[in-house]
Short mmCIF file of C-alpha atoms and ligand atoms in Angstrom, two decimals:
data_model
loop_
_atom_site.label_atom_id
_atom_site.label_comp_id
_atom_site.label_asym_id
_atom_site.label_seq_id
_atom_site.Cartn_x
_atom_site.Cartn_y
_atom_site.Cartn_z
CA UNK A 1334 -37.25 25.40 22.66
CA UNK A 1335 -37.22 24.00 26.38
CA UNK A 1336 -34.30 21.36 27.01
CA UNK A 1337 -34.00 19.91 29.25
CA UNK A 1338 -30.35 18.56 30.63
CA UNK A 1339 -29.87 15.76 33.68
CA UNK A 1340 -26.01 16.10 34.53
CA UNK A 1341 -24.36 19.06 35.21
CA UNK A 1342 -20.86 17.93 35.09
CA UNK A 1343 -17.92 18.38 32.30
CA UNK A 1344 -20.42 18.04 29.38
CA UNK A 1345 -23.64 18.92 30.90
CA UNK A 1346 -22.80 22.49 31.92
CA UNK A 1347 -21.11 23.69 29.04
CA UNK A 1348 -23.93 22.69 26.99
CA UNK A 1349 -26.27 24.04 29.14
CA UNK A 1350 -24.85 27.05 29.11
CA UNK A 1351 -24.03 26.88 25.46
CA UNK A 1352 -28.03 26.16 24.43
CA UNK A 1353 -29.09 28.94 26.85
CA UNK A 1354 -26.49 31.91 24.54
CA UNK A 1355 -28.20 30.22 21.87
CA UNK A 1356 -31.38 31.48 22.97
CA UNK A 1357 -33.15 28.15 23.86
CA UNK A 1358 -34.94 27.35 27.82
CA UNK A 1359 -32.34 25.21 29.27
CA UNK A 1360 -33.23 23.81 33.04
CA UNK A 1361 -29.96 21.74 34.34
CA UNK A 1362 -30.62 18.96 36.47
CA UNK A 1363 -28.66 17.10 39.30
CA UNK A 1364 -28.89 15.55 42.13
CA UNK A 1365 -26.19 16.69 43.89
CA UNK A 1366 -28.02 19.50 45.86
CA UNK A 1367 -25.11 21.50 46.79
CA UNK A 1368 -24.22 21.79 43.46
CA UNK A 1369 -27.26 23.09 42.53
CA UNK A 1370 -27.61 25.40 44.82
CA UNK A 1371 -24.38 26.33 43.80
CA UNK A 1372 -25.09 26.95 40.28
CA UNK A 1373 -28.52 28.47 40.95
CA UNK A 1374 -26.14 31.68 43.11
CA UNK A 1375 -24.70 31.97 39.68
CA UNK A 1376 -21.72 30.78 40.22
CA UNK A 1377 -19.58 27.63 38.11
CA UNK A 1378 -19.06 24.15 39.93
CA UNK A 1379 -16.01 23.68 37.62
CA UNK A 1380 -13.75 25.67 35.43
CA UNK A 1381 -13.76 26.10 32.06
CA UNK A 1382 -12.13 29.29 30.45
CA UNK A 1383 -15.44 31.46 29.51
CA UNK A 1384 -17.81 29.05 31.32
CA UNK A 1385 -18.43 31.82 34.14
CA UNK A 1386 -19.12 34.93 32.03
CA UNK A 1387 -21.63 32.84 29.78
CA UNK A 1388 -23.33 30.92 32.68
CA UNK A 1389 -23.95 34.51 34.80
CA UNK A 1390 -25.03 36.12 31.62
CA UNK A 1391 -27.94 33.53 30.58
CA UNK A 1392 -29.06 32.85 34.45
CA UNK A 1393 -29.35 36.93 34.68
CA UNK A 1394 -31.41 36.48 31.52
CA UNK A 1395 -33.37 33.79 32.94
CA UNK A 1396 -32.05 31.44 29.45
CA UNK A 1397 -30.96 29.09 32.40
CA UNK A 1398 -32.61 27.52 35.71
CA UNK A 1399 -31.15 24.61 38.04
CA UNK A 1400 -33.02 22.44 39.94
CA UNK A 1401 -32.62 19.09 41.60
CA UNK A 1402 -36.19 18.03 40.65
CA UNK A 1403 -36.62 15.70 37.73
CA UNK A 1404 -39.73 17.11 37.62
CA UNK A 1405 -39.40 20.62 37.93
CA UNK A 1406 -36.70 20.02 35.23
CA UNK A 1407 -38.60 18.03 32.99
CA UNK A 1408 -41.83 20.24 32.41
CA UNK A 1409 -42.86 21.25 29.21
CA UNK A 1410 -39.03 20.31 28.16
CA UNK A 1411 -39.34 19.02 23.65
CA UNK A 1412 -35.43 17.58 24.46
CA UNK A 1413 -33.71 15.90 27.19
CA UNK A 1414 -30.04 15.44 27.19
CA UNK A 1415 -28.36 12.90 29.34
CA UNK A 1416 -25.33 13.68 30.39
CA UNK A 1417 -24.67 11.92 33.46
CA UNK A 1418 -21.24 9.64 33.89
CA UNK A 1419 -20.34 6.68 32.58
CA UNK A 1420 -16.94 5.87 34.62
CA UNK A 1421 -15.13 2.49 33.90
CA UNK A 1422 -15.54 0.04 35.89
CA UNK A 1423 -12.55 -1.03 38.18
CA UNK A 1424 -12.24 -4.57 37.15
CA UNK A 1425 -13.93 -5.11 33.61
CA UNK A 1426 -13.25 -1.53 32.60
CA UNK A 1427 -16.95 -2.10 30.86
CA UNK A 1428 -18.79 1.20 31.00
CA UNK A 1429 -20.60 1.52 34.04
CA UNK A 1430 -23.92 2.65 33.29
CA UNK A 1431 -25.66 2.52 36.34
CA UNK A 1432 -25.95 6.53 36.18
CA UNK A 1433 -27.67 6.57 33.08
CA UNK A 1434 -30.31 4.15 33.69
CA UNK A 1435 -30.71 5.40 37.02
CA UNK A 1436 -32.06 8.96 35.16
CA UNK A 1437 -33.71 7.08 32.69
CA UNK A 1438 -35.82 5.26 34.95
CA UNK A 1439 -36.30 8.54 36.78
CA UNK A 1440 -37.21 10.64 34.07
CA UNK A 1441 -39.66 8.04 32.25
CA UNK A 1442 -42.71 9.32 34.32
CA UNK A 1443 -42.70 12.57 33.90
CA UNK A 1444 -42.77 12.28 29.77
CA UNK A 1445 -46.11 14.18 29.27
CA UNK A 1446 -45.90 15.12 25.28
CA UNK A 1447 -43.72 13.73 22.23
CA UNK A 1448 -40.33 13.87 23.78
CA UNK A 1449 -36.93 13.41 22.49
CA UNK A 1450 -34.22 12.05 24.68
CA UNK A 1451 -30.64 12.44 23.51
CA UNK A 1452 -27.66 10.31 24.74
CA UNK A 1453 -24.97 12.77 25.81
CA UNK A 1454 -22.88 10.57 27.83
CA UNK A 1455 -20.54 8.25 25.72
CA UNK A 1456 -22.03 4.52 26.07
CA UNK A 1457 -21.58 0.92 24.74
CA UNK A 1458 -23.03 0.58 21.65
CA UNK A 1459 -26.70 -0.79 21.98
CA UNK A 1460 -27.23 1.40 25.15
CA UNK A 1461 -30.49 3.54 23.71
CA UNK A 1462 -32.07 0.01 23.11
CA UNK A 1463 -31.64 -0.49 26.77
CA UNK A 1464 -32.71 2.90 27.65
CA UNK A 1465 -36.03 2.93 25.00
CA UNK A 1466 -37.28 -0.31 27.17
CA UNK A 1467 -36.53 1.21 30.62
CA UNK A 1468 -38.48 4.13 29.65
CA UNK A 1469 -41.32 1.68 27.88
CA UNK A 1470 -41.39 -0.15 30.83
CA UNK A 1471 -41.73 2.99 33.42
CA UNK A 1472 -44.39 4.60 31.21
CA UNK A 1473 -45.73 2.55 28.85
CA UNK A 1474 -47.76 5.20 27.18
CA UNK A 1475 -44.76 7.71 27.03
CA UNK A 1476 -44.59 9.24 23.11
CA UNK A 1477 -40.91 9.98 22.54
CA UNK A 1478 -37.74 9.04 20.73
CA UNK A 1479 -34.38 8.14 22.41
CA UNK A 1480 -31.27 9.48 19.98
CA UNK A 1481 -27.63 9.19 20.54
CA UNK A 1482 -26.06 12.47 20.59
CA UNK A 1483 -22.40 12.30 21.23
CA UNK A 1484 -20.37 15.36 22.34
CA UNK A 1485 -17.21 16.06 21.65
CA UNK A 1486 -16.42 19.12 23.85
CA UNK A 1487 -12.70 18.90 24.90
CA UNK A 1488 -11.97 19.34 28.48
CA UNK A 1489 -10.83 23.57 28.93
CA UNK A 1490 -12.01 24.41 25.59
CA UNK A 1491 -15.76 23.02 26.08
CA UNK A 1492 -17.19 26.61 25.61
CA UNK A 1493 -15.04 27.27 22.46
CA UNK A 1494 -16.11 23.55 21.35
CA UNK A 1495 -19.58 23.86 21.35
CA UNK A 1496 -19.62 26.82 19.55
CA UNK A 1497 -17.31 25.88 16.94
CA UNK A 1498 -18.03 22.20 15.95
CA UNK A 1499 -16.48 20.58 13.78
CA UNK A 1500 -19.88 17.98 13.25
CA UNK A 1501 -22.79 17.37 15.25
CA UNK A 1502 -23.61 13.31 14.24
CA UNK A 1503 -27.30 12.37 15.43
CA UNK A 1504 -28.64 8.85 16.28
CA UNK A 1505 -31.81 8.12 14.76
CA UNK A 1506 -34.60 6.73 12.41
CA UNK A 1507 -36.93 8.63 13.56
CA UNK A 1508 -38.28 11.61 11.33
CA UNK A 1509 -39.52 13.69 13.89
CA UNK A 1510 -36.72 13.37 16.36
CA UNK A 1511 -34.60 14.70 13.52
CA UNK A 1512 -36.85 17.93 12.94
CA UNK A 1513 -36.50 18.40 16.85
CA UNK A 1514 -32.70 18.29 16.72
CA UNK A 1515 -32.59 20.31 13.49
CA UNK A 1516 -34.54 22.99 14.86
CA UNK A 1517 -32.42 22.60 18.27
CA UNK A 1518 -28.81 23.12 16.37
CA UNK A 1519 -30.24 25.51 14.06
CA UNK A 1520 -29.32 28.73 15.65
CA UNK A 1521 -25.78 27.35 15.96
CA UNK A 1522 -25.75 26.16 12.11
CA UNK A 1523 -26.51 29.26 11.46
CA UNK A 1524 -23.30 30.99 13.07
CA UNK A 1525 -20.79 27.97 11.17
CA UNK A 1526 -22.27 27.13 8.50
CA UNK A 1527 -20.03 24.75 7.52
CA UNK A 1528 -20.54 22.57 10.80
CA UNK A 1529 -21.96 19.30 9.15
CA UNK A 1530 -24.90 17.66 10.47
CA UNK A 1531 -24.83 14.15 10.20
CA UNK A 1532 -27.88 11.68 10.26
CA UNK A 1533 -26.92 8.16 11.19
CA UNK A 1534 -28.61 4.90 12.81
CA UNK A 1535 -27.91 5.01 16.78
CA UNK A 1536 -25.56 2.06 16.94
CA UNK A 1537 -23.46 4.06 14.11
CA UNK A 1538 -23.46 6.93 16.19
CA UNK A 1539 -22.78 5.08 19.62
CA UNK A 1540 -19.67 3.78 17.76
CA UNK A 1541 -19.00 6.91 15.90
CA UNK A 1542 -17.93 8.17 19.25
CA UNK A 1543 -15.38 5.42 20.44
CA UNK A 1544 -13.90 5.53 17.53
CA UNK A 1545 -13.34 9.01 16.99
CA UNK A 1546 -11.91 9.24 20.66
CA UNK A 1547 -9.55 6.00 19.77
CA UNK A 1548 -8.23 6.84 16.70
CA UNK A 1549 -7.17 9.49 18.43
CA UNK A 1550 -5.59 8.08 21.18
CA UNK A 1551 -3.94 5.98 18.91
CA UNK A 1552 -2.55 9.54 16.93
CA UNK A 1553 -0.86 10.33 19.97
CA UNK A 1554 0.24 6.93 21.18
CA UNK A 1555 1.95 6.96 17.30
CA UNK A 1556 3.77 10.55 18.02
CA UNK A 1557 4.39 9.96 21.68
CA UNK A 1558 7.04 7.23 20.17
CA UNK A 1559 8.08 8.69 17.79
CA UNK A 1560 9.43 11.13 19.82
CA UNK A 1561 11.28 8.34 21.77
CA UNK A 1562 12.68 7.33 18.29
CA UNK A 1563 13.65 11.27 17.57
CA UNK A 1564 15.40 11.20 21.02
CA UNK A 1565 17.89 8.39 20.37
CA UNK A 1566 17.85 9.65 16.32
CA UNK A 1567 18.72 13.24 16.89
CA UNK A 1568 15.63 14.31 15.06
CA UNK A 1569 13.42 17.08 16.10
CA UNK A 1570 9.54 15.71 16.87
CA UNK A 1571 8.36 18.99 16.30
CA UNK A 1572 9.74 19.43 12.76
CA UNK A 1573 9.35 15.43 12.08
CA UNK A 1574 4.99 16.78 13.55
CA UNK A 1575 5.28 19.51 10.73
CA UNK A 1576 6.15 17.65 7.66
CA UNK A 1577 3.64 14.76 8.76
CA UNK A 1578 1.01 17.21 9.50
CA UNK A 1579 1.48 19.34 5.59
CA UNK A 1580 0.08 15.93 4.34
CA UNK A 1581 -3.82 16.83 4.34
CA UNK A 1582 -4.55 12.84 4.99
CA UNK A 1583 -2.27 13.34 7.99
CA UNK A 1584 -3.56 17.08 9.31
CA UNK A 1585 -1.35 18.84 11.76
CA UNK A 1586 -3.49 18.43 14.84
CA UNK A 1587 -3.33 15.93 17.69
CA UNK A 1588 0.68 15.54 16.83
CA UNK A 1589 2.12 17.04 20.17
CA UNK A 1590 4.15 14.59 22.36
CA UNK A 1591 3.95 14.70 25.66
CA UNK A 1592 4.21 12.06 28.91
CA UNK A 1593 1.01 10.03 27.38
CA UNK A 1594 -2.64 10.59 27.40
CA UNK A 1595 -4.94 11.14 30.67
CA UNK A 1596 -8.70 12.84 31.22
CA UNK A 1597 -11.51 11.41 31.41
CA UNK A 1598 -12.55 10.03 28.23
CA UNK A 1599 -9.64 8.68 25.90
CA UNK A 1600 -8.41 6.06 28.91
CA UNK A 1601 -11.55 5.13 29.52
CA UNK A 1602 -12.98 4.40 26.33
CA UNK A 1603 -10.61 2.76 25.24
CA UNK A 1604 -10.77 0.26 27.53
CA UNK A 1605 -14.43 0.14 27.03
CA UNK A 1606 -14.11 0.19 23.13
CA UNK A 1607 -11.89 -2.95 23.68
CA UNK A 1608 -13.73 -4.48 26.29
CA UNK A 1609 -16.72 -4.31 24.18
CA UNK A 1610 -14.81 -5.81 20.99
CA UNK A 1611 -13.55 -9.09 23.05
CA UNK A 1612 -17.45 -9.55 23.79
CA UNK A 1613 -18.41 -10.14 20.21
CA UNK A 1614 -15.05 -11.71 19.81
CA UNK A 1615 -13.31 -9.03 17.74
CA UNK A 1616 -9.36 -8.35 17.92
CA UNK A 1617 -9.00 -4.51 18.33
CA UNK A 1618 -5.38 -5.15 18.16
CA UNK A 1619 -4.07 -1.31 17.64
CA UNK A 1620 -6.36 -0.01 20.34
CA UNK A 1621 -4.98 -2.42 22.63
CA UNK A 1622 -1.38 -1.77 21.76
CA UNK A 1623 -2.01 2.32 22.70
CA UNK A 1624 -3.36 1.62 25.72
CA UNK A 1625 -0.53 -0.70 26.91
CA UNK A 1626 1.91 1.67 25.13
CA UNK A 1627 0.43 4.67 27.62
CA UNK A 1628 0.51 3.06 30.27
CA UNK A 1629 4.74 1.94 29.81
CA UNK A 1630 5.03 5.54 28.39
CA UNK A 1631 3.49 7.40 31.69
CA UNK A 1632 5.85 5.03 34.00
CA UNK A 1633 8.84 5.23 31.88
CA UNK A 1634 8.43 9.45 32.37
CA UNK A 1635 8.40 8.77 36.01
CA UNK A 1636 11.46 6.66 35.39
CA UNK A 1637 13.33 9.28 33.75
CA UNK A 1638 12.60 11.55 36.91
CA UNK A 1639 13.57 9.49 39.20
CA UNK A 1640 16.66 8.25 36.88
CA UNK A 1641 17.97 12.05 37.24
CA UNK A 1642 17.44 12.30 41.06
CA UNK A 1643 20.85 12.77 42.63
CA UNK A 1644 21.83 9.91 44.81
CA UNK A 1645 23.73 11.55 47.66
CA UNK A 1646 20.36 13.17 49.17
CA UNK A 1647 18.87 11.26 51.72
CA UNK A 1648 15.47 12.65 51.09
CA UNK A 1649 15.05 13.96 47.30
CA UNK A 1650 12.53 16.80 46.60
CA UNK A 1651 11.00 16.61 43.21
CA UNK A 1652 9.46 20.31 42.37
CA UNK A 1653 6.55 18.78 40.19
CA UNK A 1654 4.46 21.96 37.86
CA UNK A 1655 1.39 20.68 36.57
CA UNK A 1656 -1.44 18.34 37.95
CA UNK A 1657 -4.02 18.61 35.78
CA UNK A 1658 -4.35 16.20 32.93
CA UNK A 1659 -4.09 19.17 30.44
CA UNK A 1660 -3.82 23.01 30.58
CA UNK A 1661 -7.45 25.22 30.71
CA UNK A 1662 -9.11 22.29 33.13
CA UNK A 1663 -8.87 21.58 37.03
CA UNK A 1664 -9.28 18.25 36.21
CA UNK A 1665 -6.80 15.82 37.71
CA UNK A 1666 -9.14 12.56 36.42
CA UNK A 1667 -6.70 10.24 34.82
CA UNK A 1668 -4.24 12.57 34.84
CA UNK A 1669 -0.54 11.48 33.62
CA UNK A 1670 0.78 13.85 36.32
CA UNK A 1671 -1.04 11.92 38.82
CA UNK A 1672 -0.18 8.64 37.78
CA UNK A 1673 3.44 9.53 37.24
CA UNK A 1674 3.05 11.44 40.67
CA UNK A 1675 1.70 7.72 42.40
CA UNK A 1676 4.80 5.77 40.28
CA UNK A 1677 7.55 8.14 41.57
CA UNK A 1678 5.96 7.66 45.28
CA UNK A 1679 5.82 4.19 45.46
CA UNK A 1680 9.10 3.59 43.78
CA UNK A 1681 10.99 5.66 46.28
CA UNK A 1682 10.00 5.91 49.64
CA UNK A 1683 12.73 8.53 50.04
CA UNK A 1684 11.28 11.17 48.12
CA UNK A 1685 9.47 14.54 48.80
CA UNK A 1686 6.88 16.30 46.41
CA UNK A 1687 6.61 20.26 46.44
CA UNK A 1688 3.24 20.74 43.54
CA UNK A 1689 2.06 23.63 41.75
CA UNK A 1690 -0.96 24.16 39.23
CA UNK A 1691 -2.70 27.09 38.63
CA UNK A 1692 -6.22 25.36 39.12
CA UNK A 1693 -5.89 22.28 39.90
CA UNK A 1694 -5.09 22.70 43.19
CA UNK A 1695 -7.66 21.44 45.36
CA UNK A 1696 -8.85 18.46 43.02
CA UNK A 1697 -5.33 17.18 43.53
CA UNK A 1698 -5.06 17.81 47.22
CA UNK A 1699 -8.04 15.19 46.65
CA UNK A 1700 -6.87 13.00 45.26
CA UNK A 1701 -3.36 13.04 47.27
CA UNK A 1702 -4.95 13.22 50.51
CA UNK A 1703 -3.10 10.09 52.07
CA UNK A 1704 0.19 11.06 51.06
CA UNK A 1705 0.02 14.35 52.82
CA UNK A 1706 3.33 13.70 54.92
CA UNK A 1707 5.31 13.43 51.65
CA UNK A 1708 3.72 16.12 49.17
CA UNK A 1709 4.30 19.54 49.84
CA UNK A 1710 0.93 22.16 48.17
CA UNK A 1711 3.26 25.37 46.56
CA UNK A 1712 1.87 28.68 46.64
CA UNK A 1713 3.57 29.52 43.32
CA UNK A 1714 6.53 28.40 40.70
CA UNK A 1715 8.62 29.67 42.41
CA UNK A 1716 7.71 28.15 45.66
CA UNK A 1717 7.82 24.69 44.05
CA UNK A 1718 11.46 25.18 42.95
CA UNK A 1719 13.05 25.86 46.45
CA UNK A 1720 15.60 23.19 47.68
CA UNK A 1721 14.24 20.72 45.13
CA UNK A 1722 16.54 18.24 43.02
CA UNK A 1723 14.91 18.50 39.67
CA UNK A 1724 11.52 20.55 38.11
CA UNK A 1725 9.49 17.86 36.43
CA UNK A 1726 6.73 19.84 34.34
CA UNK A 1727 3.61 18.00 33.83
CA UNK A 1728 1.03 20.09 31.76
CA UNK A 1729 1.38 22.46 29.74
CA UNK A 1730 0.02 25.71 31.45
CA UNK A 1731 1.32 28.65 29.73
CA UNK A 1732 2.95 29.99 32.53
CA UNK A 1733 4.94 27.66 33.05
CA UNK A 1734 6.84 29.38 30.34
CA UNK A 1735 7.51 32.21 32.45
CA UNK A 1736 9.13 30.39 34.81
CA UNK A 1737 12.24 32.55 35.87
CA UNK A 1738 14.98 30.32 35.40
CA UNK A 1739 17.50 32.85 36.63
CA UNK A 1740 16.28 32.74 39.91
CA UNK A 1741 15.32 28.88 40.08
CA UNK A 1742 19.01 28.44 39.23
CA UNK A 1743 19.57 30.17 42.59
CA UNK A 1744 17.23 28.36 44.93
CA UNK A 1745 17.39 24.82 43.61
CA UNK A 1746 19.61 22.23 44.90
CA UNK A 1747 20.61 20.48 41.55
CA UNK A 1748 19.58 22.46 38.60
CA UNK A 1749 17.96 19.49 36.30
CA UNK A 1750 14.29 20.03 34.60
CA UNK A 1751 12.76 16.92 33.30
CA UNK A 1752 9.79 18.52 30.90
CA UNK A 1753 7.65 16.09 29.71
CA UNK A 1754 5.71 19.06 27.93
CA UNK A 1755 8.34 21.12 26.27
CA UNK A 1756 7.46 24.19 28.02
CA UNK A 1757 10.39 25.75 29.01
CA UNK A 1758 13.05 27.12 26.91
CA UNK A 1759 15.69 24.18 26.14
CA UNK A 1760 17.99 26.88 24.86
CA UNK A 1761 17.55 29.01 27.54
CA UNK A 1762 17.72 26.49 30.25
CA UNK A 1763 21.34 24.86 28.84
CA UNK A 1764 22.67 28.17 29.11
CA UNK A 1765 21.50 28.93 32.57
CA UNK A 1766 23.51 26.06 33.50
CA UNK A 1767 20.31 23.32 33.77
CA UNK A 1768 20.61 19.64 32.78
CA UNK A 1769 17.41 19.60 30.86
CA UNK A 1770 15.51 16.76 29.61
CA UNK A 1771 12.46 17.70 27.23
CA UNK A 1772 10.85 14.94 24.93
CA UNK A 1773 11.36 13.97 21.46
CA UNK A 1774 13.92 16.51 20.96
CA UNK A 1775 17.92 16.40 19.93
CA UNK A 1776 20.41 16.58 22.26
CA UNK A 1777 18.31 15.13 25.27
C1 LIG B 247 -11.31 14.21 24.28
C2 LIG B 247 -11.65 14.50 22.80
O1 LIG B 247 -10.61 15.31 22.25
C3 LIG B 247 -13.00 15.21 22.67
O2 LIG B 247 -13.31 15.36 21.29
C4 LIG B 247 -14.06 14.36 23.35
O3 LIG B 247 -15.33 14.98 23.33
C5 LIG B 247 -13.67 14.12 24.79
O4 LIG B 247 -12.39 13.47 24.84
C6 LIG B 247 -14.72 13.24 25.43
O5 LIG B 247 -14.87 12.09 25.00
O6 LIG B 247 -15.49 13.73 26.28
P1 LIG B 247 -10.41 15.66 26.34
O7 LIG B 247 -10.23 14.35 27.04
O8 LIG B 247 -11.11 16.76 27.05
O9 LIG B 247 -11.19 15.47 24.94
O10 LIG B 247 -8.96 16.21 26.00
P2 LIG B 247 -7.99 16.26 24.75
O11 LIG B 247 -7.70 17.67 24.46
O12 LIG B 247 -8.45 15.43 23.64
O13 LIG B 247 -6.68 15.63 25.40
C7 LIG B 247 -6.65 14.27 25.86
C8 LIG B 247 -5.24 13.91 26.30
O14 LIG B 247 -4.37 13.92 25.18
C9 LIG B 247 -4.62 14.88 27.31
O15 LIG B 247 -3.89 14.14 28.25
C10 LIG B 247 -3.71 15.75 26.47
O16 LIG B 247 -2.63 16.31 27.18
C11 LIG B 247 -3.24 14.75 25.43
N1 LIG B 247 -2.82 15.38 24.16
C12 LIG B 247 -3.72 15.97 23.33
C13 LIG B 247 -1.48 15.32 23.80
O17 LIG B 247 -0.63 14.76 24.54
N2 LIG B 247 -1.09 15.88 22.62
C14 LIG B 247 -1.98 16.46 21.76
O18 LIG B 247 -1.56 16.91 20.65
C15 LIG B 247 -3.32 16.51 22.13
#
């Protein structure tokens, strides 16, 4: 089949790519040029772990094209996926869709033959009205279908993801639409067969999305205080996450604590989900509570760094490891280690920032640029422990674990390790000598 994809960001890529190894004509489209041209040298615009090796393979195969045209992209294509942003906007926190309607408007001429257009991007619920009358109105003899298609890639495992889903839930009415999408999953039904496909109206499937995303914000919100509770109880969190998790209406997953939620998608649609519910006058009262709960929880970690910050140094260093909002992404979006970065800056003007992550690097120098005279970019770990007053560990990289505490115990001024990720050995680190603060666990 030739699809057709307009967005060639976080979800746009890794579909592309995925579609292409499924054997289907993907063409990626965006506007940003140097992107393209980019992608179109082979080479990824963002990391995902197996995103390079699968996106070289299918351009070499010609499975995959990029181009900046809309129409170049668009000829001949049976499906077109949106999958352009929808960030929040700054005041309202509504979804901002000027993105979307901007391709939708964009694409509408160059409809030629029955067409279906998928929603990728998440969006308010009523949003493929909107878009069926922009594209009406730009091409008012246009024969197509627009579906809501949510994805639910996960930031660092998108490739895994979309190879591996759990359900694909499709938008629609329309008869032939659903033949188009049936045929377009197929070769991927075929590898997991038990991947469910799920037929729903497009408003069910807009919401489907929120509410997956906020139910799950709300899991972690629950065990993210829990573990506040297990601290002051002198329970475990982990073993308290176990015997919830053996209870098959509970499930294991999505039961880690850490210093509160951050990417891309669960802060923001939230706040969207919510927004949307106090325009039709609804109380989405446990939705609300998680994302004022966050928000104290990510200040209160910065709290307990600062808290632990010895008070006879003029100018404290705080070695921070971890800047992206998870491990497996370079994406610093929303991340807690950012925000609790920001807190601990503007709550002591004292204090000095050496930061290490093993990708995230240059999306947080970024983001940090204005506070250059205060944060220090490490090389390494090791790097980031020199001279400073206490390791605060931010995501959960794997090597973090390796982190030779032997040797940190020799170059750090005060040996304290606030992990808000549980990453290092708690064990190990009390016997090295380290005042070490983890989360939800006894003797903190
Ligand atoms: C989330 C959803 O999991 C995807 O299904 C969805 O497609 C995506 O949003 C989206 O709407 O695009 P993502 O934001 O990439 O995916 O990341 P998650 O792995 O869900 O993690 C979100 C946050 O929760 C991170 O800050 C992570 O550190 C935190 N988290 C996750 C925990 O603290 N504990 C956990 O057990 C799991």
């Amino acid at each position: 089949m030739q699809v057709a994809i307009i967005g060639t960001g976080y979800v746009g890529l890794p579909t592309g790519v995925g579609l292409a190894e499924l054997g289907h004509n993907v063409a990626c489209i965006d506007q940003d040029k140097t992107k393209i041209e980019k992608l179109q040298a082979g080479e990824v615009t963002l990391y995902e772990d197996g995103l390079a090796e699968l996106l070289s393979k299918n351009h070499k195969s010609g499975h995959i094209r990029f181009t900046s045209s809309m129409q170049d992209g668009l000829a001949n294509a049976d499906i077109v996926l949106i999958a352009v942003g929808t960030p929040p906007h700054p005041v309202t926190h509504e979804a901002d869709l000027k993105y979307l309607y901007a391709a939708a408007t964009e694409l509408a001429p160059y409809i030629s033959r029955y067409t279906v257009i998928a929603t990728k991007s998440t969006v308010p619920i009523g949003t493929g009205d909107n878009i069926e009358a922009l594209i009406r109105k730009n091409n008012p003899r246009a024969n197509f279908d627009v579906i809501s298609l949510p994805e639910f890639l996960r930031e660092g495992f998108a490739v895994h993801d979309f190879f591996h889903p759990d359900r694909i839930v499709v938008g629609t009415n329309s008869t032939q639409a659903r033949e188009l999408i049936e045929k377009l999953y197929a070769p991927l039904l075929e590898r997991n067969p038990q991947t469910k496909m799920l037929f729903v109206n497009r408003r069910s499937s807009e919401t489907i999305k929120y509410a997956s995303n906020s139910f799950l914000a709300i899991k972690l919100h629950f065990i993210n205080e829990m573990a506040d509770f297990c601290e002051k109880t002198g329970a475990n969190i982990y073993e308290v996450a176990e015997g919830m998790g053996l209870d098959k209406r509970i499930g294991p997953k999505f039961l880690n604590p850490g210093p509160g939620f951050g990417g891309s998608c669960f802060p923001k649609d939230t706040l969207a989900i919510t927004f949307m519910a106090n325009q039709y006058d609804v109380n989405l009262s446990l939705i609300q509570a998680t994302i004022d709960g966050n928000r104290n929880r990510i200040n209160n970690m910065a709290k307990r760094i600062l808290d632990i910050l010895p008070n006879d140094e003029s100018e404290p260093i705080i070695g921070v490891l971890g800047l992206a909002f998870k491990n497996g992404t370079d994406d610093c979006r929303f991340s807690p280690a950012m925000r609790i970065i920001e807190h601990v800056l503007n709550q002591n003007p004292h204090v000095k920032l050496q930061v290490f992550d093993p990708k995230a690097m240059e999306n947080a120098k970024e983001l940090l640029s204005s506070q250059k005279a205060r944060v220090t970019f490490c090389e390494n770990m090791e790097q980031t422990c020199e001279n400073a007053d206490v390791i605060a560990v931010l995501t959960e990289w794997k090597e973090f674990k390796q982190l030779d505490l032997a040797k940190a115990a020799t170059t750090l001024r005060h040996l304290n390790i606030v992990d808000c990720r549980n990453i290092i050995n708690q064990k190990a680190a009390l016997d090295f000598g380290f005042n070490y603060l983890g989360i939800g666990l006894p003797n903190n």
